[in-house]
CSV table of C-alpha atoms and ligand atoms in Angstrom, one decimal:
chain,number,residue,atom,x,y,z
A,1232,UNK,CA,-32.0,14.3,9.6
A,1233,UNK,CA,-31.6,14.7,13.2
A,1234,UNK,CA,-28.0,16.7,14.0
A,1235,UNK,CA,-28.0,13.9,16.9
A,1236,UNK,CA,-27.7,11.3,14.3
A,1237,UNK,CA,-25.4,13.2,12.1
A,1238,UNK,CA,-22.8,13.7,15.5
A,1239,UNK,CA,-23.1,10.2,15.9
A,1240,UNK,CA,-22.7,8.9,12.8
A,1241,UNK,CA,-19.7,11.4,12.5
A,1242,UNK,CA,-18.1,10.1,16.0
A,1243,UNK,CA,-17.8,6.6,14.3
A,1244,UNK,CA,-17.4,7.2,10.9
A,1245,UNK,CA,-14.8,9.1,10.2
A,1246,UNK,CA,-13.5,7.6,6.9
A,1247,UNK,CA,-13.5,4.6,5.1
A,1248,UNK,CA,-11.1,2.8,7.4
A,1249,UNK,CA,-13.6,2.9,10.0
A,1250,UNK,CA,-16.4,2.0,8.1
A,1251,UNK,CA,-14.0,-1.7,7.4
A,1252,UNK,CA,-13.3,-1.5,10.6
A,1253,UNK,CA,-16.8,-1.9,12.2
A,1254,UNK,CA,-18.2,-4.3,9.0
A,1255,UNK,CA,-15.1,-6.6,10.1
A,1256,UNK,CA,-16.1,-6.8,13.7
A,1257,UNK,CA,-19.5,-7.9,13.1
A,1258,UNK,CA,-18.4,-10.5,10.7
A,1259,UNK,CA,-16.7,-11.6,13.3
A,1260,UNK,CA,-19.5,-11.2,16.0
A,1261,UNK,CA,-21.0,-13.5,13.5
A,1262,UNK,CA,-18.8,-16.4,13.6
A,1263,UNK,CA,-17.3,-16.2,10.2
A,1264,UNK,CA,-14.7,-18.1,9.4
A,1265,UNK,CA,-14.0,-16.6,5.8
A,1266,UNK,CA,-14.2,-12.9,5.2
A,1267,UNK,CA,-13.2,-11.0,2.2
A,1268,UNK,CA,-13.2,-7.3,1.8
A,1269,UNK,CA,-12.2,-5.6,-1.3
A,1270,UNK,CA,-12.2,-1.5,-2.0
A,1271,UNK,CA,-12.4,0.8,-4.8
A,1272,UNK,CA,-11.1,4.1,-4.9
A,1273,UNK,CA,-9.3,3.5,-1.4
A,1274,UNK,CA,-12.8,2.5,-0.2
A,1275,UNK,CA,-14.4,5.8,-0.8
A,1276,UNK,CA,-16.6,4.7,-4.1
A,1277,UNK,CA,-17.1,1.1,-2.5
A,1278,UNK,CA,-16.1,-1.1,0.1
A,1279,UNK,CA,-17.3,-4.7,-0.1
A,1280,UNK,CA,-17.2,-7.3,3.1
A,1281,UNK,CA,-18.5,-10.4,2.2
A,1282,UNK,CA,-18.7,-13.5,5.0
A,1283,UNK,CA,-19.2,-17.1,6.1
A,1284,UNK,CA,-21.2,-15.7,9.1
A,1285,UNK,CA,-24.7,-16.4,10.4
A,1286,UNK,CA,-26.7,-14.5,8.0
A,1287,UNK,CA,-29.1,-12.0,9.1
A,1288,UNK,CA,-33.1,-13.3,9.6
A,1289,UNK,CA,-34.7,-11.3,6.8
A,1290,UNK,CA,-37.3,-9.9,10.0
A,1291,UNK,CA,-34.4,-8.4,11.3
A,1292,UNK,CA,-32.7,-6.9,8.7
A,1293,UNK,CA,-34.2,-3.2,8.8
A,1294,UNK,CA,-33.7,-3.9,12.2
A,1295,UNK,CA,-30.2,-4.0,12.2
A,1296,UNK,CA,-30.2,-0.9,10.6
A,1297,UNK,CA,-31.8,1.3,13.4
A,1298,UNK,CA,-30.4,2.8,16.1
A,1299,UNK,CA,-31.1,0.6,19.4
A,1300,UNK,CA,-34.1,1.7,21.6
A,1301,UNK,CA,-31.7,2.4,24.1
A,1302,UNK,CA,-29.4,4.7,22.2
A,1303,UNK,CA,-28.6,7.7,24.4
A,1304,UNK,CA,-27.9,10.1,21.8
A,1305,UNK,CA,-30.1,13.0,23.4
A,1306,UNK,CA,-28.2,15.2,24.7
A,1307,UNK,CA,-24.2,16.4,24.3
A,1308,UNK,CA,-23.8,15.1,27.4
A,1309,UNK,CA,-25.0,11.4,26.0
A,1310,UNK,CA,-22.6,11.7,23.3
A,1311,UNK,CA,-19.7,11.2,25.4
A,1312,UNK,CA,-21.4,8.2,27.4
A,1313,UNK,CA,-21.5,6.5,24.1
A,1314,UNK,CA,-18.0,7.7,23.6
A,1315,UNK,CA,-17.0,4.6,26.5
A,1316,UNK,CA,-20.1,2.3,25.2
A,1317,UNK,CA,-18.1,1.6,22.1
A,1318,UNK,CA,-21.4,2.8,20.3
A,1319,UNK,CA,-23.1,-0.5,20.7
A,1320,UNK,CA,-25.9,-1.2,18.0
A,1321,UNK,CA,-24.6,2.5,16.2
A,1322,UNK,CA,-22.4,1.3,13.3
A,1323,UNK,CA,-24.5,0.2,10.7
A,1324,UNK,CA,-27.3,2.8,11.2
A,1325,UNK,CA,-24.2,5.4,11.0
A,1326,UNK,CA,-23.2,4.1,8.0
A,1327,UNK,CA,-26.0,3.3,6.4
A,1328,UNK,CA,-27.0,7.7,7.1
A,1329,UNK,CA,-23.9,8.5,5.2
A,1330,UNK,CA,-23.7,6.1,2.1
A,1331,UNK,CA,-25.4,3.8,0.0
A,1332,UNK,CA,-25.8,0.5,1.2
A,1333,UNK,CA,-26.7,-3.2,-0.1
A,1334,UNK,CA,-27.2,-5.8,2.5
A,1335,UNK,CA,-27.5,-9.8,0.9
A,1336,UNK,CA,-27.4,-12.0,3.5
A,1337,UNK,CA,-29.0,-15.3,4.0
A,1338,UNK,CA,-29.0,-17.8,7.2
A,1339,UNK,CA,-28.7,-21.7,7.4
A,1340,UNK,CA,-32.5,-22.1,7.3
A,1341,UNK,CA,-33.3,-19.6,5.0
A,1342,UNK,CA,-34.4,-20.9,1.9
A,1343,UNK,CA,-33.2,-18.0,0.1
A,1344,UNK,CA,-30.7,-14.8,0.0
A,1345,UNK,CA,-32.6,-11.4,0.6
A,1346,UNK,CA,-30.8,-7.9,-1.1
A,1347,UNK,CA,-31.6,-4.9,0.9
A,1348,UNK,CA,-31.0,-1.3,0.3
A,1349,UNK,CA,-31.0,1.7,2.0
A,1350,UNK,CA,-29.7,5.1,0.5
A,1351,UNK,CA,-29.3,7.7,2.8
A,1352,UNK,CA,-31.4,6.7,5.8
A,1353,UNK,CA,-34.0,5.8,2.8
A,1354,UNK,CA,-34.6,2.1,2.6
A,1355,UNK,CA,-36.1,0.0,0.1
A,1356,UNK,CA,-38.0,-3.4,0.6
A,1357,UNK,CA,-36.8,-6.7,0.7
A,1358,UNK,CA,-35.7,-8.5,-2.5
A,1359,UNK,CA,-35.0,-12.4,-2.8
A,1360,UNK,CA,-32.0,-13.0,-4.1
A,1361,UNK,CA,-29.0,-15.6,-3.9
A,1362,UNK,CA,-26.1,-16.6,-2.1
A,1363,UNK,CA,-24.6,-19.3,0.5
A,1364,UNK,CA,-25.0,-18.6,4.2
A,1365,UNK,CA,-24.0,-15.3,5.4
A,1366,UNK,CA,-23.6,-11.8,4.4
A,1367,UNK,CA,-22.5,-9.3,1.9
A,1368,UNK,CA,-22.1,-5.5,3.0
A,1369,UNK,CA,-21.6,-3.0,-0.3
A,1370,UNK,CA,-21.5,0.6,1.1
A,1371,UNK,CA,-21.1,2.8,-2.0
A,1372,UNK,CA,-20.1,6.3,-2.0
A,1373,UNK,CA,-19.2,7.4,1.3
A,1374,UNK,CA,-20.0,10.5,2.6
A,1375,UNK,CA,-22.3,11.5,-0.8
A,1376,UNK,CA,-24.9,13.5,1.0
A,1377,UNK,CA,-22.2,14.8,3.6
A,1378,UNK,CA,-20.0,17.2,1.5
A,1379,UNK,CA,-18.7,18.8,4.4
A,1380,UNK,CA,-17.2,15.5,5.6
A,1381,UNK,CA,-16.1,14.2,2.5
A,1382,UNK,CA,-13.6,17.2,2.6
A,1383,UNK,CA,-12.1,16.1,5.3
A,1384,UNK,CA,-10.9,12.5,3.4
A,1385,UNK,CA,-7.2,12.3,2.0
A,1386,UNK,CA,-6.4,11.3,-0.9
A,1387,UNK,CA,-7.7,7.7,-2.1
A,1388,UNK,CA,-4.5,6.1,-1.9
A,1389,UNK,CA,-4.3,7.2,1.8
A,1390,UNK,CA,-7.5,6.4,2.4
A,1391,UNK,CA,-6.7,2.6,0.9
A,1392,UNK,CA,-3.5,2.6,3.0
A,1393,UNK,CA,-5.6,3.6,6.5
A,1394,UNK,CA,-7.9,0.8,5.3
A,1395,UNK,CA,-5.5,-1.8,4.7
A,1396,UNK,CA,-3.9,-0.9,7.9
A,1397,UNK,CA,-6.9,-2.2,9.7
A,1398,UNK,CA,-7.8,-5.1,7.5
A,1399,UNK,CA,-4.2,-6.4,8.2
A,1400,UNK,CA,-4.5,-5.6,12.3
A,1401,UNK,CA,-7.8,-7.7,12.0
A,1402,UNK,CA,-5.7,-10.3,10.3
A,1403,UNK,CA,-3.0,-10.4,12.3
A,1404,UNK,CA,-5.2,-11.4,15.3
A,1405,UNK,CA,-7.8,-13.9,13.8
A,1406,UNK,CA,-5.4,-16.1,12.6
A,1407,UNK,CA,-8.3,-18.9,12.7
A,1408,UNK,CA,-10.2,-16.9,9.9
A,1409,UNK,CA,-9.5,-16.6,6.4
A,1410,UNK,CA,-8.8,-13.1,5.1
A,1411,UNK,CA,-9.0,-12.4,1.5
A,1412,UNK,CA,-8.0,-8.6,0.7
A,1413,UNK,CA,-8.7,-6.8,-2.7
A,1414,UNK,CA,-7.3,-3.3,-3.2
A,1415,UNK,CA,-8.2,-1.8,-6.0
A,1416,UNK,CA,-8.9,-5.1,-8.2
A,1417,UNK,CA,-5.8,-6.5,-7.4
A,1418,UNK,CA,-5.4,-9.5,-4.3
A,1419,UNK,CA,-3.3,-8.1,-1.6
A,1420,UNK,CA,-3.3,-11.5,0.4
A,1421,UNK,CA,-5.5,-14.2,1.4
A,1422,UNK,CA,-4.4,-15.5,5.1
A,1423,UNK,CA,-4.6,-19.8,5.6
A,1424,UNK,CA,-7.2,-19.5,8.6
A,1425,UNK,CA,-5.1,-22.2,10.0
A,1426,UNK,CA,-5.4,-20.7,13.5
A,1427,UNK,CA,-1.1,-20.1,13.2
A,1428,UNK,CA,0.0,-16.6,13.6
A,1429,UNK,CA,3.0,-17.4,11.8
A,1430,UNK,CA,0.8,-17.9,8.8
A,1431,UNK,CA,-1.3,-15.1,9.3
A,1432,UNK,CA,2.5,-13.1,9.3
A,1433,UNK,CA,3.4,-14.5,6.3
A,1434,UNK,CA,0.5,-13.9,4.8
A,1435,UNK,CA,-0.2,-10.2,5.4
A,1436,UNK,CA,3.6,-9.1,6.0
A,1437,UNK,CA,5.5,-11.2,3.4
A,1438,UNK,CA,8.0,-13.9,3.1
A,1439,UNK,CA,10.8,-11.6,3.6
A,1440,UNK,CA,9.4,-10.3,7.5
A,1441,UNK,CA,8.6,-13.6,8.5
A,1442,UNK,CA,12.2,-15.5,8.1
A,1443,UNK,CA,13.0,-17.4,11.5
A,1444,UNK,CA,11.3,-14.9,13.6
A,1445,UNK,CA,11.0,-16.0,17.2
A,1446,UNK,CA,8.4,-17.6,19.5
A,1447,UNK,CA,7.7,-15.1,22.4
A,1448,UNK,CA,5.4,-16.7,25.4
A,1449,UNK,CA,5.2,-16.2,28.9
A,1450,UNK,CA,2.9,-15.6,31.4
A,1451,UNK,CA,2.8,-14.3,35.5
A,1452,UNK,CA,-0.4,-13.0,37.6
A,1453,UNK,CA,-2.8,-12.4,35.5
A,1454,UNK,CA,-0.8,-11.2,32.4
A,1455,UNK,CA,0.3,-13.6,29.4
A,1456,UNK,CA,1.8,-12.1,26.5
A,1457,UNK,CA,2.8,-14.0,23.0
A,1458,UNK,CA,3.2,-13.9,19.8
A,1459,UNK,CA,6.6,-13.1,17.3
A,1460,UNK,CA,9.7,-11.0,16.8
A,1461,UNK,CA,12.3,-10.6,14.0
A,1462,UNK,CA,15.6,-12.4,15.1
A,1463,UNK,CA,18.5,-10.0,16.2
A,1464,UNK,CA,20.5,-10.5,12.6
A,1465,UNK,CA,17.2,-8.9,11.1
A,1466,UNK,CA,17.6,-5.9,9.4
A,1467,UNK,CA,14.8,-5.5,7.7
A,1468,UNK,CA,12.1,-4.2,10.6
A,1469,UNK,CA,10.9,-0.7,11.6
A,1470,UNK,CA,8.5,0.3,13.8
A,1471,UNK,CA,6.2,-0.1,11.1
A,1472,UNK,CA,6.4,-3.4,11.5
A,1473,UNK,CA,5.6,-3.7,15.3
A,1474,UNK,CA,2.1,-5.2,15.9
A,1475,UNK,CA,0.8,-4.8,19.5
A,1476,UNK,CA,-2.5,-6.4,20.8
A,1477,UNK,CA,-4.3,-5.9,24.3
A,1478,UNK,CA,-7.4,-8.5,24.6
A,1479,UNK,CA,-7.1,-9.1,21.5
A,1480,UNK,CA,-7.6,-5.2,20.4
A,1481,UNK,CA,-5.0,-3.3,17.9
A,1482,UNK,CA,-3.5,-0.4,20.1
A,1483,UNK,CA,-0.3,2.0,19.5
A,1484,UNK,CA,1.3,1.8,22.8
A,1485,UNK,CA,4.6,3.6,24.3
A,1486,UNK,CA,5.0,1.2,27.0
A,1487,UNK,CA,5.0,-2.1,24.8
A,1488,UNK,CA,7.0,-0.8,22.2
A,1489,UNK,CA,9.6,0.5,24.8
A,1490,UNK,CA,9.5,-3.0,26.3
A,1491,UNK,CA,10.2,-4.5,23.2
A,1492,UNK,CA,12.9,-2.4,22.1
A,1493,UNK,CA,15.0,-2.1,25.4
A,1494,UNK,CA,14.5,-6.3,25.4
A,1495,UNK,CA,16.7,-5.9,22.1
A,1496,UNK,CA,18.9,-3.5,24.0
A,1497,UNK,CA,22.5,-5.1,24.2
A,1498,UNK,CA,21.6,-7.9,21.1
A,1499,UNK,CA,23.7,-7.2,18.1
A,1500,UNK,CA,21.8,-6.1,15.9
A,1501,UNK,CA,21.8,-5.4,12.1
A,1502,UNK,CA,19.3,-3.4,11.7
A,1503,UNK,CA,17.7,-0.2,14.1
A,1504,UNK,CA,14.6,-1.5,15.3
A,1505,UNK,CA,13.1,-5.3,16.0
A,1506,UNK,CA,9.8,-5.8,14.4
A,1507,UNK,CA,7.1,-8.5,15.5
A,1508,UNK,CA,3.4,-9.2,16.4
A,1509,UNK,CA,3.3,-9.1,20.4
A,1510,UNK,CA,-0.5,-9.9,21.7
A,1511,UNK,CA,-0.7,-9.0,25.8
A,1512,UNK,CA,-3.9,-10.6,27.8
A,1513,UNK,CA,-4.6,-8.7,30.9
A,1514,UNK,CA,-6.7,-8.1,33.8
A,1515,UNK,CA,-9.4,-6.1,31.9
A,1516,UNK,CA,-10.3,-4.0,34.7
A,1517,UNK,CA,-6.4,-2.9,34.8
A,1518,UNK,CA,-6.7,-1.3,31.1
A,1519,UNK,CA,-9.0,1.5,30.0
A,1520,UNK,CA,-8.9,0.6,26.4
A,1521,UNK,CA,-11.8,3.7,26.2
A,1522,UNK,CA,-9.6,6.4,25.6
A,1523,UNK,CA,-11.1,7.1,22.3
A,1524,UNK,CA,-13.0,4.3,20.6
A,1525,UNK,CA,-11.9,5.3,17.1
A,1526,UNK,CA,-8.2,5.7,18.5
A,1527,UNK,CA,-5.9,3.2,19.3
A,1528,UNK,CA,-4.6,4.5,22.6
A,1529,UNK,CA,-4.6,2.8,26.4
A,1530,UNK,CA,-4.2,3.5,29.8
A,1531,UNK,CA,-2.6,1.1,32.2
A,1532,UNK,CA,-3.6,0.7,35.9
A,1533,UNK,CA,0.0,-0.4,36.3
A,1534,UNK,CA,1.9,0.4,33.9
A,1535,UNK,CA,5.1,-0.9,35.0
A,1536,UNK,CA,3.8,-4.9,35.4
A,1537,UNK,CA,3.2,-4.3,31.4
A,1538,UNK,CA,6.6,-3.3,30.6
A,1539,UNK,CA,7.8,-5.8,32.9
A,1540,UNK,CA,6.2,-8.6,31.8
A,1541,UNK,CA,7.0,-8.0,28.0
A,1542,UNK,CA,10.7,-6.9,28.5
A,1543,UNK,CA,10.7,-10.6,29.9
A,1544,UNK,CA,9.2,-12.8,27.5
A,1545,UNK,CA,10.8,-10.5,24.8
A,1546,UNK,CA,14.0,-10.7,26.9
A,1547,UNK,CA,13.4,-15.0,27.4
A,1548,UNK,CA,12.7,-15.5,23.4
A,1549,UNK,CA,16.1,-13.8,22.5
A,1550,UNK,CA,17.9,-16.3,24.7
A,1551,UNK,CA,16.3,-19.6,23.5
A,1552,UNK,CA,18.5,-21.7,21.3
A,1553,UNK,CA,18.6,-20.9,17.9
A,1554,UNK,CA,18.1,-16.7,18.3
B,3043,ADP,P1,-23.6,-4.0,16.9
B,3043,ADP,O1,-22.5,-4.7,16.2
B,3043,ADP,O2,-23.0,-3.1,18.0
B,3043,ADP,O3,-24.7,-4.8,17.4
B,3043,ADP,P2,-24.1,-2.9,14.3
B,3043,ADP,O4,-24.8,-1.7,13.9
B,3043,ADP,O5,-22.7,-3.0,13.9
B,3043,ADP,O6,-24.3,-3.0,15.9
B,3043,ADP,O7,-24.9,-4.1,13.7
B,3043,ADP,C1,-26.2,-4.3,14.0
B,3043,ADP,C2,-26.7,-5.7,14.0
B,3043,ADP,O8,-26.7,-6.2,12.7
B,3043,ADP,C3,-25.7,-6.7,14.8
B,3043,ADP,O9,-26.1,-6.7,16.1
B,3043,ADP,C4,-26.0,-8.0,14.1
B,3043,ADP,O10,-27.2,-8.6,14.6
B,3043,ADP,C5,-26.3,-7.6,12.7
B,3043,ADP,N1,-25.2,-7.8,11.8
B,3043,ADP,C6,-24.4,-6.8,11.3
B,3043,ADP,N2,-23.4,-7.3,10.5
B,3043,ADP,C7,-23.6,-8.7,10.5
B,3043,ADP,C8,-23.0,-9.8,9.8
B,3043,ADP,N3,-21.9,-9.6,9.0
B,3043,ADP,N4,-23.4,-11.0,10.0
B,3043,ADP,C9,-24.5,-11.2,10.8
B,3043,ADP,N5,-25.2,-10.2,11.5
B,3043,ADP,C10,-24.7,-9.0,11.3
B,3044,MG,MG1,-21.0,-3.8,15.1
């Protein structure tokens, strides 16, 4: 195995959590509208993602599983351009060089499922199988040939927290698809897809975080910011419960959650902290959402039109009628 290809596969998978994290976004990419994911032994022995999606053309299935032409793993200097490309075309190949893997997948015209596996790197050919349109991920085993790396995993329950974490952030913002999650045998939630993000809250956060939480929505040059906090008589959030989006991206951000917080400033309260889901669309050439592609972290151009503009709509929801 090239060490290259080992760095690589290392940079974007780190752990089960990302491995969901990356099978998620290509279901996505592929226009599903249903997507279930399930995980066994907090996603270390398997993690399942099956979807409504396009389906792979059986020609391009080993395809999918290589490294594009283009990759510029080469050199260590390379490995920090792909830091900012997001690895583009790396997640599957990474995955598939660090687990077992089972592809079934099947498109609109084909007239049949195909399994395909690929152990290791190894691959095996083609198998017809069935299934409706679109595709099945099993990646079994995580880390088998990689003992090194497989040291550096917590415990499974951790490692099924870290995952859930991310199926719910994926949730949270794809209110339009349907989200079945299975920890461990047992449903967590399945989300409406009914395109509301009140549903999708209620959903993945419970009945008892979503009572009459309130609208947020506003929007000046270039930014627009919506989405729902708990009401001031709430006493049941923490900053656990805070959600913040940027283009539609989970990040962990100091400057939102100070802008939501210092909006609550004032407000009797009940409890310490207002929760919500707060989803900010900005000028994307005034974020670097690059930081670190398996990290959660931004940089703002101007960081003080961010705080401003959420303080406000925070600030505008907790004076409507009815807060
Ligand atoms: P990238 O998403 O950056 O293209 P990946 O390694 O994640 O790279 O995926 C490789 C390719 O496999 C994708 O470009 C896509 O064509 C195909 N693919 C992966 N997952 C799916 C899926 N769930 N449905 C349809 N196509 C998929
Ligand atoms: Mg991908």
């Amino acid at each position: 195995k090239h060490t290259a290809e080992l760095i690589a596969a290392g940079e974007v998978v780190e752990r089960p959590a990302s491995v969901v994290k990356e099978l998620l976004e290509n279901s996505i990419d592929a226009g599903a509208t249903q997507i279930t994911v399930a995980i066994e032994s907090g996603g270390v022995k398997l993690i399942e993602v099956s979807d409504n999606g396009s389906g792979i053309e059986p020609e391009d299935i080993p395809t999918a599983f290589i490294r594009h032409a283009t990759s510029k793993i080469q050199t260590g200097e390379d490995l920090n351009a792909i830091h900012t490309l997001g690895f583009r075309g790396e997640a599957l190949a990474s995955i598939a060089s660090v687990a077992r893997v089972e592809l079934l997948t099947r498109t609109e015209t084909a007239e049949f499922a195909c399994l395909y596996r690929i152990e290791g790197g190894e691959e095996q050919p083609l198998q017809p199988d069935a299934r409706g349109v679109g595709t099945t991920i099993r990646v079994r085993d995580l880390f088998y040939n990689t003992p090194a790396r497989m040291k550096f995993l917590k415990k499974d329950s951790s490692e099924g927290t870290f995952v859930a974490d991310v199926v719910s952030h994926l949730a949270l913002s794809h209110p339009e698809i349907r989200f079945k999650f299975v920890r461990e045998g047992k449903t967590q939630y399945v989300t409406p897809g009914d395109g509301k993000l009140r549903s999708a809250v209620y959903a993945v956060l419970g009945r008892e975080f979503s009572r009459d939480l309130l609208d947020v929505g506003d929007s000046t040059l270039g930014y627009r910011v919506y989405g729902l906090v708990t009401p001031p008589r709430c006493c049941r959030a923490s900053r656990s419960m805070q959600y913040f989006y940027i283009n539609g991206r989970y990040v962990r951000n100091r400057t939102m959650m100070a802008a939501l917080e210092t909006a609550f400033k004032g407000v009797a309260m009940q409890g310490k902290f207002p929760g919500g889901v707060l989803l900010l669309e900005m000028p994307a050439d005034l974020v670097d959402v690059n930081v670190h592609p398996a990290k959660t972290e931004v940089r703002f151009a101007r960081e003080n039109d961010v705080f401003d503009i959420v303080y406000h709509a925070v600030k505008l929801a907790l004076t409507q009628p009815g807060s």
